C-alpha positions as a Python dict, from the first residue, in 0.01 Angstrom:
ca = {
    (1, 'M'): (0, 0, 0),
    (2, 'S'): (320, -84, -191),
    (3, 'R'): (492, 163, -418),
    (4, 'T'): (747, -56, -597),
    (5, 'E'): (889, 44, -933),
    (6, 'L'): (703, -118, -1221),
    (7, 'A'): (892, -335, -1469),
    (8, 'V'): (827, -557, -1771),
    (9, 'G'): (742, -911, -1658),
    (10, 'Q'): (612, -803, -1318),
    (11, 'E'): (286, -967, -1206),
    (12, 'I'): (0, -786, -1035),
    (13, 'D'): (-291, -1010, -930),
    (14, 'G'): (-216, -1252, -1215),
    (15, 'F'): (-173, -981, -1481),
    (16, 'T'): (174, -965, -1641),
    (17, 'L'): (314, -625, -1741),
    (18, 'Q'): (427, -652, -2105),
    (19, 'E'): (498, -299, -2225),
    (20, 'R'): (456, 52, -2091),
    (21, 'L'): (244, 230, -2350),
    (22, 'C'): (235, 582, -2209),
    (23, 'V'): (291, 790, -1898),
    (24, 'G'): (58, 1075, -1811),
    (25, 'G'): (51, 1334, -1537),
    (26, 'M'): (-155, 1114, -1306),
    (27, 'A'): (-108, 755, -1425),
    (28, 'S'): (78, 515, -1652),
    (29, 'I'): (-76, 272, -1900),
    (30, 'W'): (69, -76, -1954),
    (31, 'A'): (-16, -354, -2196),
    (32, 'V'): (-83, -666, -1987),
    (33, 'S'): (-173, -1031, -2035),
    (34, 'H'): (-358, -1286, -1824),
    (35, 'L'): (-405, -1660, -1867),
    (36, 'Q'): (-783, -1633, -1835),
    (37, 'H'): (-824, -1344, -2080),
    (38, 'R'): (-765, -1388, -2453),
    (39, 'Q'): (-834, -1029, -2561),
    (40, 'A'): (-585, -744, -2563),
    (41, 'L'): (-579, -566, -2227),
    (42, 'V'): (-430, -255, -2071),
    (43, 'M'): (-370, -175, -1705),
    (44, 'K'): (-392, 178, -1568),
    (45, 'L'): (-181, 246, -1258),
    (46, 'P'): (-194, 579, -1071),
    (47, 'K'): (116, 768, -963),
    (48, 'L'): (154, 739, -588),
    (49, 'R'): (464, 946, -506),
    (50, 'G'): (413, 1184, -216),
    (51, 'E'): (513, 1487, -422),
    (52, 'D'): (248, 1420, -687),
    (53, 'D'): (-81, 1610, -706),
    (54, 'P'): (-323, 1457, -450),
    (55, 'T'): (-603, 1491, -704),
    (56, 'A'): (-436, 1200, -890),
    (57, 'I'): (-525, 960, -608),
    (58, 'V'): (-877, 1094, -560),
    (59, 'G'): (-928, 1101, -938),
    (60, 'F'): (-829, 736, -961),
    (61, 'E'): (-1081, 651, -690),
    (62, 'V'): (-1344, 836, -893),
    (63, 'E'): (-1256, 641, -1208),
    (64, 'Q'): (-1263, 310, -1020),
    (65, 'M'): (-1609, 401, -893),
    (66, 'I'): (-1757, 523, -1225),
    (67, 'L'): (-1602, 332, -1515),
    (68, 'P'): (-1711, -24, -1415),
    (69, 'R'): (-2073, 101, -1403),
    (70, 'L'): (-2068, 217, -1766),
    (71, 'R'): (-2177, 4, -2060),
    (72, 'G'): (-2177, 25, -2437),
    (73, 'P'): (-1935, 75, -2727),
    (74, 'H'): (-1834, 429, -2628),
    (75, 'V'): (-1641, 329, -2314),
    (76, 'P'): (-1376, 59, -2257),
    (77, 'Q'): (-1492, -258, -2086),
    (78, 'V'): (-1344, -308, -1739),
    (79, 'F'): (-1221, -657, -1637),
    (80, 'A'): (-1055, -610, -1298),
    (81, 'S'): (-946, -353, -1042),
    (82, 'G'): (-726, -337, -735),
    (83, 'D'): (-770, -119, -429),
    (84, 'F'): (-532, 104, -239),
    (85, 'T'): (-453, -151, 33),
    (86, 'E'): (-208, -321, -204),
    (87, 'Q'): (-169, -185, -559),
    (88, 'P'): (-448, 23, -713),
    (89, 'Y'): (-512, -51, -1080),
    (90, 'L'): (-778, -82, -1350),
    (91, 'V'): (-764, -347, -1622),
    (92, 'M'): (-970, -276, -1929),
    (93, 'E'): (-993, -369, -2294),
    (94, 'R'): (-730, -227, -2525),
    (95, 'I'): (-893, -12, -2793),
    (96, 'A'): (-740, -102, -3129),
    (97, 'G'): (-750, 246, -3284),
    (98, 'E'): (-545, 557, -3209),
    (99, 'S'): (-646, 852, -2998),
    (100, 'L'): (-752, 1177, -3160),
    (101, 'R'): (-429, 1326, -3029),
    (102, 'A'): (-243, 1137, -3304),
    (103, 'R'): (-412, 1359, -3563),
    (104, 'L'): (-295, 1685, -3410),
    (105, 'D'): (27, 1678, -3614),
    (106, 'Q'): (-186, 1704, -3931),
    (107, 'L'): (-390, 2008, -3828),
    (108, 'P'): (-588, 2172, -3968),
    (109, 'L'): (-801, 1879, -4085),
    (110, 'P'): (-1040, 1880, -4384),
    (111, 'V'): (-1383, 2021, -4304),
    (112, 'D'): (-1564, 1694, -4379),
    (113, 'E'): (-1338, 1504, -4140),
    (114, 'V'): (-1389, 1759, -3863),
    (115, 'V'): (-1767, 1724, -3903),
    (116, 'S'): (-1752, 1343, -3903),
    (117, 'L'): (-1532, 1335, -3594),
    (118, 'G'): (-1758, 1581, -3417),
    (119, 'A'): (-2072, 1376, -3483),
    (120, 'R'): (-1912, 1055, -3355),
    (121, 'I'): (-1777, 1223, -3041),
    (122, 'A'): (-2119, 1382, -2978),
    (123, 'D'): (-2275, 1033, -3005),
    (124, 'A'): (-2035, 909, -2737),
    (125, 'L'): (-2111, 1204, -2509),
    (126, 'H'): (-2486, 1159, -2545),
    (127, 'D'): (-2457, 792, -2454),
    (128, 'L'): (-2244, 886, -2154),
    (129, 'H'): (-2491, 1152, -2037),
    (130, 'R'): (-2773, 898, -2066),
    (131, 'Q'): (-2583, 689, -1811),
    (132, 'H'): (-2581, 984, -1566),
    (133, 'V'): (-2213, 1072, -1623),
    (134, 'I'): (-2051, 1401, -1729),
    (135, 'H'): (-1691, 1354, -1848),
    (136, 'L'): (-1552, 1702, -1760),
    (137, 'D'): (-1211, 1634, -1917),
    (138, 'L'): (-1290, 1586, -2285),
    (139, 'K'): (-983, 1650, -2502),
    (140, 'P'): (-811, 1477, -2798),
    (141, 'S'): (-596, 1247, -2584),
    (142, 'N'): (-908, 1116, -2408),
    (143, 'I'): (-1089, 1023, -2731),
    (144, 'L'): (-1006, 691, -2899),
    (145, 'F'): (-1163, 521, -3199),
    (146, 'R'): (-1252, 159, -3261),
    (147, 'D'): (-1174, -4, -3595),
    (148, 'D'): (-1526, 78, -3718),
    (149, 'G'): (-1482, 448, -3633),
    (150, 'T'): (-1688, 448, -3311),
    (151, 'A'): (-1560, 707, -3064),
    (152, 'V'): (-1454, 577, -2723),
    (153, 'L'): (-1409, 807, -2422),
    (154, 'V'): (-1141, 729, -2165),
    (155, 'D'): (-997, 877, -1844),
    (156, 'F'): (-1287, 935, -1607),
    (157, 'G'): (-1076, 1070, -1321),
    (158, 'L'): (-1251, 1409, -1326),
    (159, 'A'): (-1598, 1280, -1415),
    (160, 'H'): (-1919, 1344, -1226),
    (161, 'H'): (-2190, 1079, -1174),
    (162, 'D'): (-2537, 1203, -1086),
    (163, 'R'): (-2600, 915, -848),
    (164, 'L'): (-2262, 874, -679),
    (165, 'P'): (-2068, 1087, -430),
    (166, 'D'): (-1858, 1358, -594),
    (167, 'L'): (-1527, 1304, -413),
    (168, 'L'): (-1348, 1577, -608),
    (169, 'D'): (-1609, 1837, -524),
    (170, 'E'): (-1603, 1732, -160),
    (171, 'E'): (-1223, 1742, -121),
    (172, 'F'): (-1103, 2022, -351),
    (173, 'R'): (-1212, 2380, -413),
    (174, 'L'): (-1047, 2465, -741),
    (175, 'P'): (-1135, 2444, -1111),
    (176, 'L'): (-1072, 2089, -1232),
    (177, 'G'): (-1002, 2012, -1596),
    (178, 'T'): (-752, 2075, -1875),
    (179, 'A'): (-697, 2449, -1920),
    (180, 'P'): (-775, 2492, -2294),
    (181, 'Y'): (-1094, 2283, -2270),
    (182, 'I'): (-1240, 2379, -1933),
    (183, 'S'): (-1585, 2542, -1949),
    (184, 'P'): (-1683, 2872, -1784),
    (185, 'E'): (-1904, 2695, -1531),
    (186, 'Q'): (-1617, 2465, -1433),
    (187, 'V'): (-1414, 2778, -1361),
    (188, 'L'): (-1692, 2859, -1113),
    (189, 'Y'): (-1659, 2510, -956),
    (190, 'E'): (-1986, 2378, -1109),
    (191, 'R'): (-1951, 2007, -1194),
    (192, 'S'): (-2309, 1899, -1262),
    (193, 'E'): (-2368, 2068, -1601),
    (194, 'P'): (-2366, 1817, -1892),
    (195, 'R'): (-2326, 2099, -2146),
    (196, 'S'): (-1974, 2152, -2008),
    (197, 'D'): (-1882, 1857, -2231),
    (198, 'L'): (-2032, 2040, -2530),
    (199, 'F'): (-1805, 2337, -2457),
    (200, 'A'): (-1501, 2106, -2456),
    (201, 'L'): (-1619, 1950, -2782),
    (202, 'G'): (-1653, 2301, -2930),
    (203, 'V'): (-1293, 2374, -2831),
    (204, 'T'): (-1187, 2045, -2992),
    (205, 'L'): (-1372, 2118, -3318),
    (206, 'Y'): (-1224, 2470, -3331),
    (207, 'Y'): (-875, 2326, -3280),
    (208, 'L'): (-917, 2051, -3541),
    (209, 'L'): (-1052, 2301, -3793),
    (210, 'T'): (-808, 2589, -3744),
    (211, 'G'): (-501, 2444, -3576),
    (212, 'E'): (-542, 2703, -3298),
    (213, 'R'): (-706, 2674, -2957),
    (214, 'P'): (-986, 2931, -2918),
    (215, 'F'): (-870, 3047, -2571),
    (216, 'G'): (-500, 2958, -2586),
    (217, 'F'): (-349, 2770, -2293),
    (218, 'P'): (-402, 2980, -1976),
    (219, 'G'): (-171, 2891, -1689),
    (220, 'S'): (-349, 3056, -1400),
    (221, 'Q'): (-691, 3081, -1243),
    (222, 'A'): (-706, 3447, -1345),
    (223, 'G'): (-642, 3342, -1705),
    (224, 'L'): (-916, 3080, -1685),
    (225, 'R'): (-1163, 3332, -1544),
    (226, 'Q'): (-1129, 3543, -1860),
    (227, 'R'): (-1342, 3273, -2020),
    (228, 'L'): (-1642, 3433, -1848),
    (229, 'W'): (-1626, 3742, -2069),
    (230, 'R'): (-1390, 3680, -2363),
    (231, 'D'): (-1516, 3536, -2690),
    (232, 'P'): (-1294, 3353, -2942),
    (233, 'L'): (-1192, 3477, -3283),
    (234, 'P'): (-1449, 3335, -3530),
    (235, 'P'): (-1312, 3022, -3704),
    (236, 'V'): (-1357, 3172, -4051),
    (237, 'C'): (-1088, 3431, -3965),
    (238, 'L'): (-839, 3143, -3940),
    (239, 'R'): (-995, 2905, -4192),
    (240, 'A'): (-1147, 3077, -4495),
    (241, 'D'): (-1332, 2766, -4616),
    (242, 'C'): (-1516, 2716, -4287),
    (243, 'P'): (-1887, 2683, -4379),
    (244, 'P'): (-2114, 2936, -4206),
    (245, 'W'): (-2318, 2658, -4047),
    (246, 'L'): (-2007, 2497, -3894),
    (247, 'Q'): (-1900, 2831, -3747),
    (248, 'E'): (-2251, 2863, -3601),
    (249, 'V'): (-2218, 2518, -3441),
    (250, 'I'): (-1872, 2583, -3295),
    (251, 'L'): (-1950, 2928, -3156),
    (252, 'R'): (-2275, 2804, -3001),
    (253, 'C'): (-2082, 2527, -2826),
    (254, 'L'): (-1840, 2792, -2695),
    (255, 'A'): (-2110, 3018, -2549),
    (256, 'V'): (-2041, 3136, -2194),
    (257, 'D'): (-2397, 3054, -2086),
    (258, 'P'): (-2470, 2678, -2107),
    (259, 'A'): (-2831, 2760, -2202),
    (260, 'A'): (-2703, 2923, -2524),
    (261, 'R'): (-2534, 2600, -2633),
    (262, 'F'): (-2715, 2301, -2781),
    (263, 'A'): (-2959, 2139, -2541),
    (264, 'S'): (-2787, 1801, -2560),
    (265, 'A'): (-2503, 1615, -2729),
    (266, 'G'): (-2769, 1417, -2916),
    (267, 'E'): (-2906, 1736, -3069),
    (268, 'L'): (-2554, 1841, -3168),
    (269, 'A'): (-2490, 1503, -3336),
    (270, 'L'): (-2816, 1533, -3528),
    (271, 'I'): (-2723, 1881, -3655),
    (272, 'L'): (-2370, 1776, -3755),
    (273, 'R'): (-2523, 1505, -3973),
    (274, 'N'): (-2797, 1733, -4109),
    (275, 'P'): (-2643, 2082, -4125),
    (276, 'E'): (-2901, 2208, -4373),
    (277, 'Q'): (-3154, 2191, -4089),
    (278, 'L'): (-2971, 2443, -3868),
    (279, 'P'): (-3121, 2794, -3859),
    (280, 'L'): (-2834, 3042, -3886),
    (281, 'S'): (-2790, 3347, -3666),
    (282, 'A'): (-2541, 3633, -3667),
    (283, 'L'): (-2280, 3386, -3536),
    (284, 'A'): (-2259, 3224, -3880),
    (285, 'T'): (-2130, 3542, -4047),
    (286, 'K'): (-1931, 3687, -3759),
    (287, 'R'): (-1588, 3813, -3868),
    (288, 'S'): (-1433, 3956, -3550),
    (289, 'V'): (-1436, 3926, -3173),
    (290, 'D'): (-1694, 4126, -2983),
    (291, 'S'): (-1632, 4495, -2919),
    (292, 'R'): (-1452, 4615, -2610),
    (293, 'W'): (-1782, 4749, -2479),
    (294, 'Q'): (-1954, 4408, -2515),
    (295, 'R'): (-1668, 4237, -2333),
    (296, 'L'): (-1671, 4502, -2062),
    (297, 'R'): (-2042, 4441, -2001),
    (298, 'R'): (-1976, 4068, -1966),
    (299, 'W'): (-1685, 4145, -1733),
    (300, 'F'): (-1913, 4345, -1503),
    (301, 'R'): (-2167, 4059, -1501),
    (302, 'A'): (-1890, 3810, -1421),
    (303, 'M'): (-1757, 4000, -1120),
    (304, 'G'): (-1854, 3805, -812),
    (305, 'R'): (-2064, 3572, -1020),
    (306, 'E'): (-2143, 3227, -892),
    (307, 'T'): (-2286, 2961, -1118),
    (308, 'Q'): (-2639, 2826, -1080),
    (309, 'P'): (-2638, 2445, -1070),
    (310, 'S'): (-2833, 2293, -1359),
    (311, 'G'): (-2932, 1983, -1164),
    (312, 'S'): (-2783, 1679, -1336),
    (313, 'A'): (-2713, 1514, -1669),
    (314, 'A'): (-3034, 1315, -1638),
    (315, 'A'): (-3238, 1627, -1560),
    (316, 'Q'): (-3100, 1814, -1861),
    (317, 'L'): (-3165, 1520, -2096),
    (318, 'A'): (-3518, 1493, -1959),
    (319, 'R'): (-3573, 1859, -2050),
    (320, 'A'): (-3423, 1815, -2398),
    (321, 'P'): (-3521, 1477, -2548),
    (322, 'I'): (-3505, 1399, -2919),
    (323, 'V'): (-3853, 1308, -3042),
    (324, 'M'): (-3903, 1141, -3379),
    (325, 'A'): (-4236, 1152, -3563),
    (326, 'A'): (-4260, 887, -3837),
    (327, 'V'): (-4517, 1027, -4076),
    (328, 'D'): (-4690, 815, -4342),
    (329, 'L'): (-4784, 1052, -4624),
    (330, 'T'): (-4898, 797, -4878),
    (331, 'G'): (-5243, 835, -5025),
    (332, 'G'): (-5549, 769, -4814),
    (333, 'E'): (-5381, 827, -4478),
    (334, 'D'): (-5498, 1186, -4415),
    (335, 'T'): (-5706, 1093, -4110),
    (336, 'L'): (-5421, 898, -3953),
    (337, 'A'): (-5174, 1179, -4032),
    (338, 'E'): (-5403, 1427, -3857),
    (339, 'A'): (-5431, 1203, -3549),
    (340, 'L'): (-5052, 1168, -3545),
    (341, 'R'): (-5012, 1546, -3567),
    (342, 'R'): (-5245, 1603, -3271),
    (343, 'S'): (-5057, 1348, -3060),
    (344, 'T'): (-4722, 1496, -3160),
    (345, 'A'): (-4838, 1847, -3070),
    (346, 'L'): (-4948, 1724, -2728),
    (347, 'L'): (-4617, 1548, -2668),
    (348, 'M'): (-4408, 1850, -2772),
    (349, 'S'): (-4615, 2083, -2553),
    (350, 'V'): (-4496, 1902, -2240),
    (351, 'A'): (-4146, 1806, -2356),
    (352, 'G'): (-3959, 2120, -2250),
    (353, 'E'): (-3665, 2185, -2486),
    (354, 'A'): (-3733, 1877, -2703),
    (355, 'R'): (-3623, 1869, -3065),
    (356, 'L'): (-3860, 1706, -3314),
    (357, 'A'): (-3729, 1508, -3611),
    (358, 'C'): (-4006, 1459, -3868),
    (359, 'V'): (-3929, 1152, -4080),
    (360, 'S'): (-4102, 1005, -4384),
    (361, 'V'): (-3993, 705, -4589),
    (362, 'L'): (-4003, 684, -4969),
    (363, 'K'): (-4035, 313, -5034),
    (364, 'T'): (-3804, 189, -5309),
    (365, 'Q'): (-3781, -139, -5496),
    (366, 'R'): (-3548, -409, -5366),
    (367, 'I'): (-3456, -511, -5719),
    (368, 'G'): (-3450, -295, -6028),
    (369, 'L'): (-3452, 78, -6093),
    (370, 'D'): (-3668, 331, -5915),
    (371, 'F'): (-3814, 638, -6079),
    (372, 'N'): (-3722, 970, -5914),
    (373, 'E'): (-4013, 1167, -6062),
    (374, 'D'): (-4391, 1139, -6056),
    (375, 'A'): (-4617, 1152, -6362),
    (376, 'Q'): (-4599, 1533, -6362),
    (377, 'G'): (-4217, 1535, -6362),
    (378, 'R'): (-4184, 1646, -5998),
    (379, 'N'): (-3891, 1515, -5793),
    (380, 'L'): (-4032, 1261, -5548),
    (381, 'H'): (-3790, 1346, -5268),
    (382, 'V'): (-3861, 1719, -5292),
    (383, 'K'): (-4233, 1652, -5318),
    (384, 'R'): (-4230, 1434, -5005),
    (385, 'L'): (-4018, 1689, -4816),
    (386, 'A'): (-4266, 1964, -4901),
    (387, 'A'): (-4555, 1744, -4785),
    (388, 'L'): (-4372, 1668, -4461),
    (389, 'K'): (-4318, 2038, -4389),
    (390, 'H'): (-4683, 2106, -4470),
    (391, 'W'): (-4784, 1833, -4222),
    (392, 'A'): (-4571, 1992, -3950),
    (393, 'A'): (-4669, 2355, -4014),
    (394, 'A'): (-4967, 2338, -3776),
    (395, 'L'): (-4733, 2236, -3492),
    (396, 'S'): (-4596, 2594, -3496),
    (397, 'L'): (-4257, 2491, -3359),
    (398, 'P'): (-3963, 2733, -3390),
    (399, 'A'): (-3712, 2641, -3658),
    (400, 'E'): (-3442, 2551, -3406),
    (401, 'R'): (-3664, 2279, -3256),
    (402, 'I'): (-3765, 2087, -3570),
    (403, 'T'): (-3590, 1906, -3855),
    (404, 'F'): (-3720, 1717, -4160),
    (405, 'H'): (-3585, 1396, -4311),
    (406, 'V'): (-3697, 1194, -4614),
    (407, 'L'): (-3547, 845, -4623),
    (408, 'A'): (-3540, 623, -4932),
    (409, 'A'): (-3547, 253, -4847),
    (410, 'P'): (-3714, -74, -4957),
    (411, 'D'): (-3801, -158, -4595),
    (412, 'P'): (-3965, 136, -4411),
    (413, 'A'): (-3950, -31, -4069),
    (414, 'S'): (-3575, -95, -4094),
    (415, 'A'): (-3516, 261, -4216),
    (416, 'L'): (-3708, 410, -3922),
    (417, 'I'): (-3534, 188, -3667),
    (418, 'E'): (-3190, 268, -3811),
    (419, 'F'): (-3258, 644, -3809),
    (420, 'A'): (-3380, 630, -3448),
    (421, 'T'): (-3075, 431, -3339),
    (422, 'Q'): (-2818, 639, -3527),
    (423, 'N'): (-2960, 966, -3395),
    (424, 'Q'): (-3016, 839, -3039),
    (425, 'V'): (-3386, 921, -3044),
    (426, 'D'): (-3547, 921, -2700),
    (427, 'H'): (-3911, 881, -2807),
    (428, 'L'): (-4062, 770, -3139),
    (429, 'I'): (-4424, 835, -3233),
    (430, 'L'): (-4586, 681, -3541),
    (431, 'G'): (-4923, 586, -3681),
    (432, 'A'): (-5062, 236, -3727),
    (433, 'R'): (-5283, 158, -4024),
    (434, 'D'): (-5600, -44, -3994),
    (435, 'S'): (-5542, -416, -3952),
    (436, 'G'): (-5601, -659, -4234),
    (437, 'I'): (-5550, -1028, -4293),
    (438, 'L'): (-5234, -979, -4501),
    (439, 'R'): (-5095, -720, -4258),
    (440, 'R'): (-5153, -949, -3961),
    (441, 'H'): (-4981, -1232, -4145),
    (442, 'L'): (-4674, -1041, -4265),
    (443, 'G'): (-4637, -801, -3973),
    (444, 'S'): (-4686, -425, -3980),
    (445, 'V'): (-4426, -146, -3980),
    (446, 'S'): (-4552, -21, -3644),
    (447, 'A'): (-4529, -368, -3486),
    (448, 'R'): (-4168, -409, -3599),
    (449, 'V'): (-4072, -62, -3478),
    (450, 'V'): (-4229, -130, -3138),
    (451, 'A'): (-4046, -463, -3114),
    (452, 'E'): (-3702, -352, -3234),
    (453, 'A'): (-3656, 19, -3159),
    (454, 'Q'): (-3420, 98, -2872),
    (455, 'C'): (-3632, 389, -2748),
    (456, 'S'): (-3983, 443, -2615),
    (457, 'V'): (-4251, 420, -2886),
    (458, 'T'): (-4602, 565, -2901),
    (459, 'V'): (-4839, 417, -3159),
    (460, 'V'): (-5128, 636, -3277),
    (461, 'R'): (-5434, 475, -3437),
    (462, 'R'): (-5690, 620, -3673),
    (463, 'P'): (-5986, 755, -3471),
    (464, 'E'): (-6313, 565, -3489),
    (465, 'R'): (-6542, 698, -3757),
}
C-alpha cells in the first residue's frame, strides 16, 4: 500500500486529481476527472499516516462496504473504489449544493427554515433506515443539499448496516461519534438503534434554532456520560419565538430513552410538515432544566447502566410503519367507508407503534373557480375534516398515533400518490367503488394508486349485500 503525497494532476486508476476541496480528521476530498465520466466527481482518500487514529482506516473500510450498496437521491452515487493493497479511495458524484455547515455562520436561522431543513433531513434518514443503515454521525458537515433542496447524507465511516459485519463494534470498545451529537445509547456502545439518528437531528435542530449546542462540546468520556442524566435548557429560553410545538419536537428527539423519541424518522418528517397534528405535553411549555432531584434520580439509574439493544433499523421500522387510509367521504359511500374502517382497525391492531394518516381528497375543477362553501355556507375543507375525524373516532387511537389531512386537487389519484410518496408511507389502504362501464374505460382511482404508489396497497371493496 503506497502512501505518496497527493498533488494536483496526479492520476489514480485513471482519475486525475484536479483540486483538493477539503481535509477532514480522517480523509481528504478531491475534485477529480475521468475520460469515461462526464459528470462532476469527487474522490475521498483516507489518511494513512501511522500516527493517525486507527479508526480512520477501519471507518473507511466500513464506508467502502456500505455506501456502494445504497440507492436513491439521499446518498451520493458511487462510481469506483480502490482497496488497501494499492491506494484506497472512493469516487462518487459531486453534490452541487453546499453542506449545512455553511449556514452555521448565520445562526440562529428563521423558524420556518429550521422546520423545512428538519423535514428534509428526516426524509433522508427514513430512506436510509429503510435500507438497513443507521448513520451514527449525523451533523451539519455531513448533510448536503441538491439543487432542488433534497438532503443528501455523506460520510458513512461510523455507520451500522443491519446485514453486514460491524467492524467498528468488533475492533473498538469506545463511544464512536461526534461529541455534541452523540446519543446516550452510543455512549453505552450501542450501535444498532436507529433513533440515535433522531437524537443527532434533535441536536442539529436545537443548534440551528438557538445558535447553541444543547450539551456543549464535551471532551471526555465522563463528559459524554452526563448525557444519561442531564437535560438541555429548553429552546424557548434561548429563542423567545420558538413555537411550543417545535420545542416539543426538539426535546422529544433529545430524550435519554430512545422509546421516548419519535418512533421513526418518517413520523418526525410527517409531524414537521403537519405540526398542528402534534399533541403537546409539558415539554412544549417547559421553561427550565429539570430540578436537581430529577437529575439525581436519573444519575442513580445511569450508574452501571448498560443499554438494551433495540434489534435493528429494519426491526424498528417494522414496529413503527406509517399507514395511510384514503377515505372517500362523498355521498353514497357509507357502506364502503364502514368496510374501510373495519379493515383499518384490524391493520392498526397488529401494527405495533404504527402512525395512521387519515386522508380525504376534495376534488376541485381543473379549469375555473371552485366554491369554498356548501349551500349552507359551511367551509368545505372544515366540513370534510370534521367528517374525517368522525370516521376515525371509532378506531379509538391515541392522539399521538393519528393525523388528519384534507387535500384539494382535481385528480384524487395523483393527490393520494403524491402524499404517500412525500410522507414515505409504508402501507396505503383505500376503498374501491363498484365497477361500471365508464369506470372500467377511464380507470379508477384505486387502480391507479395500486399501479403507481411506491408502497404496499390494500384495496377494500364494498361487502356483498
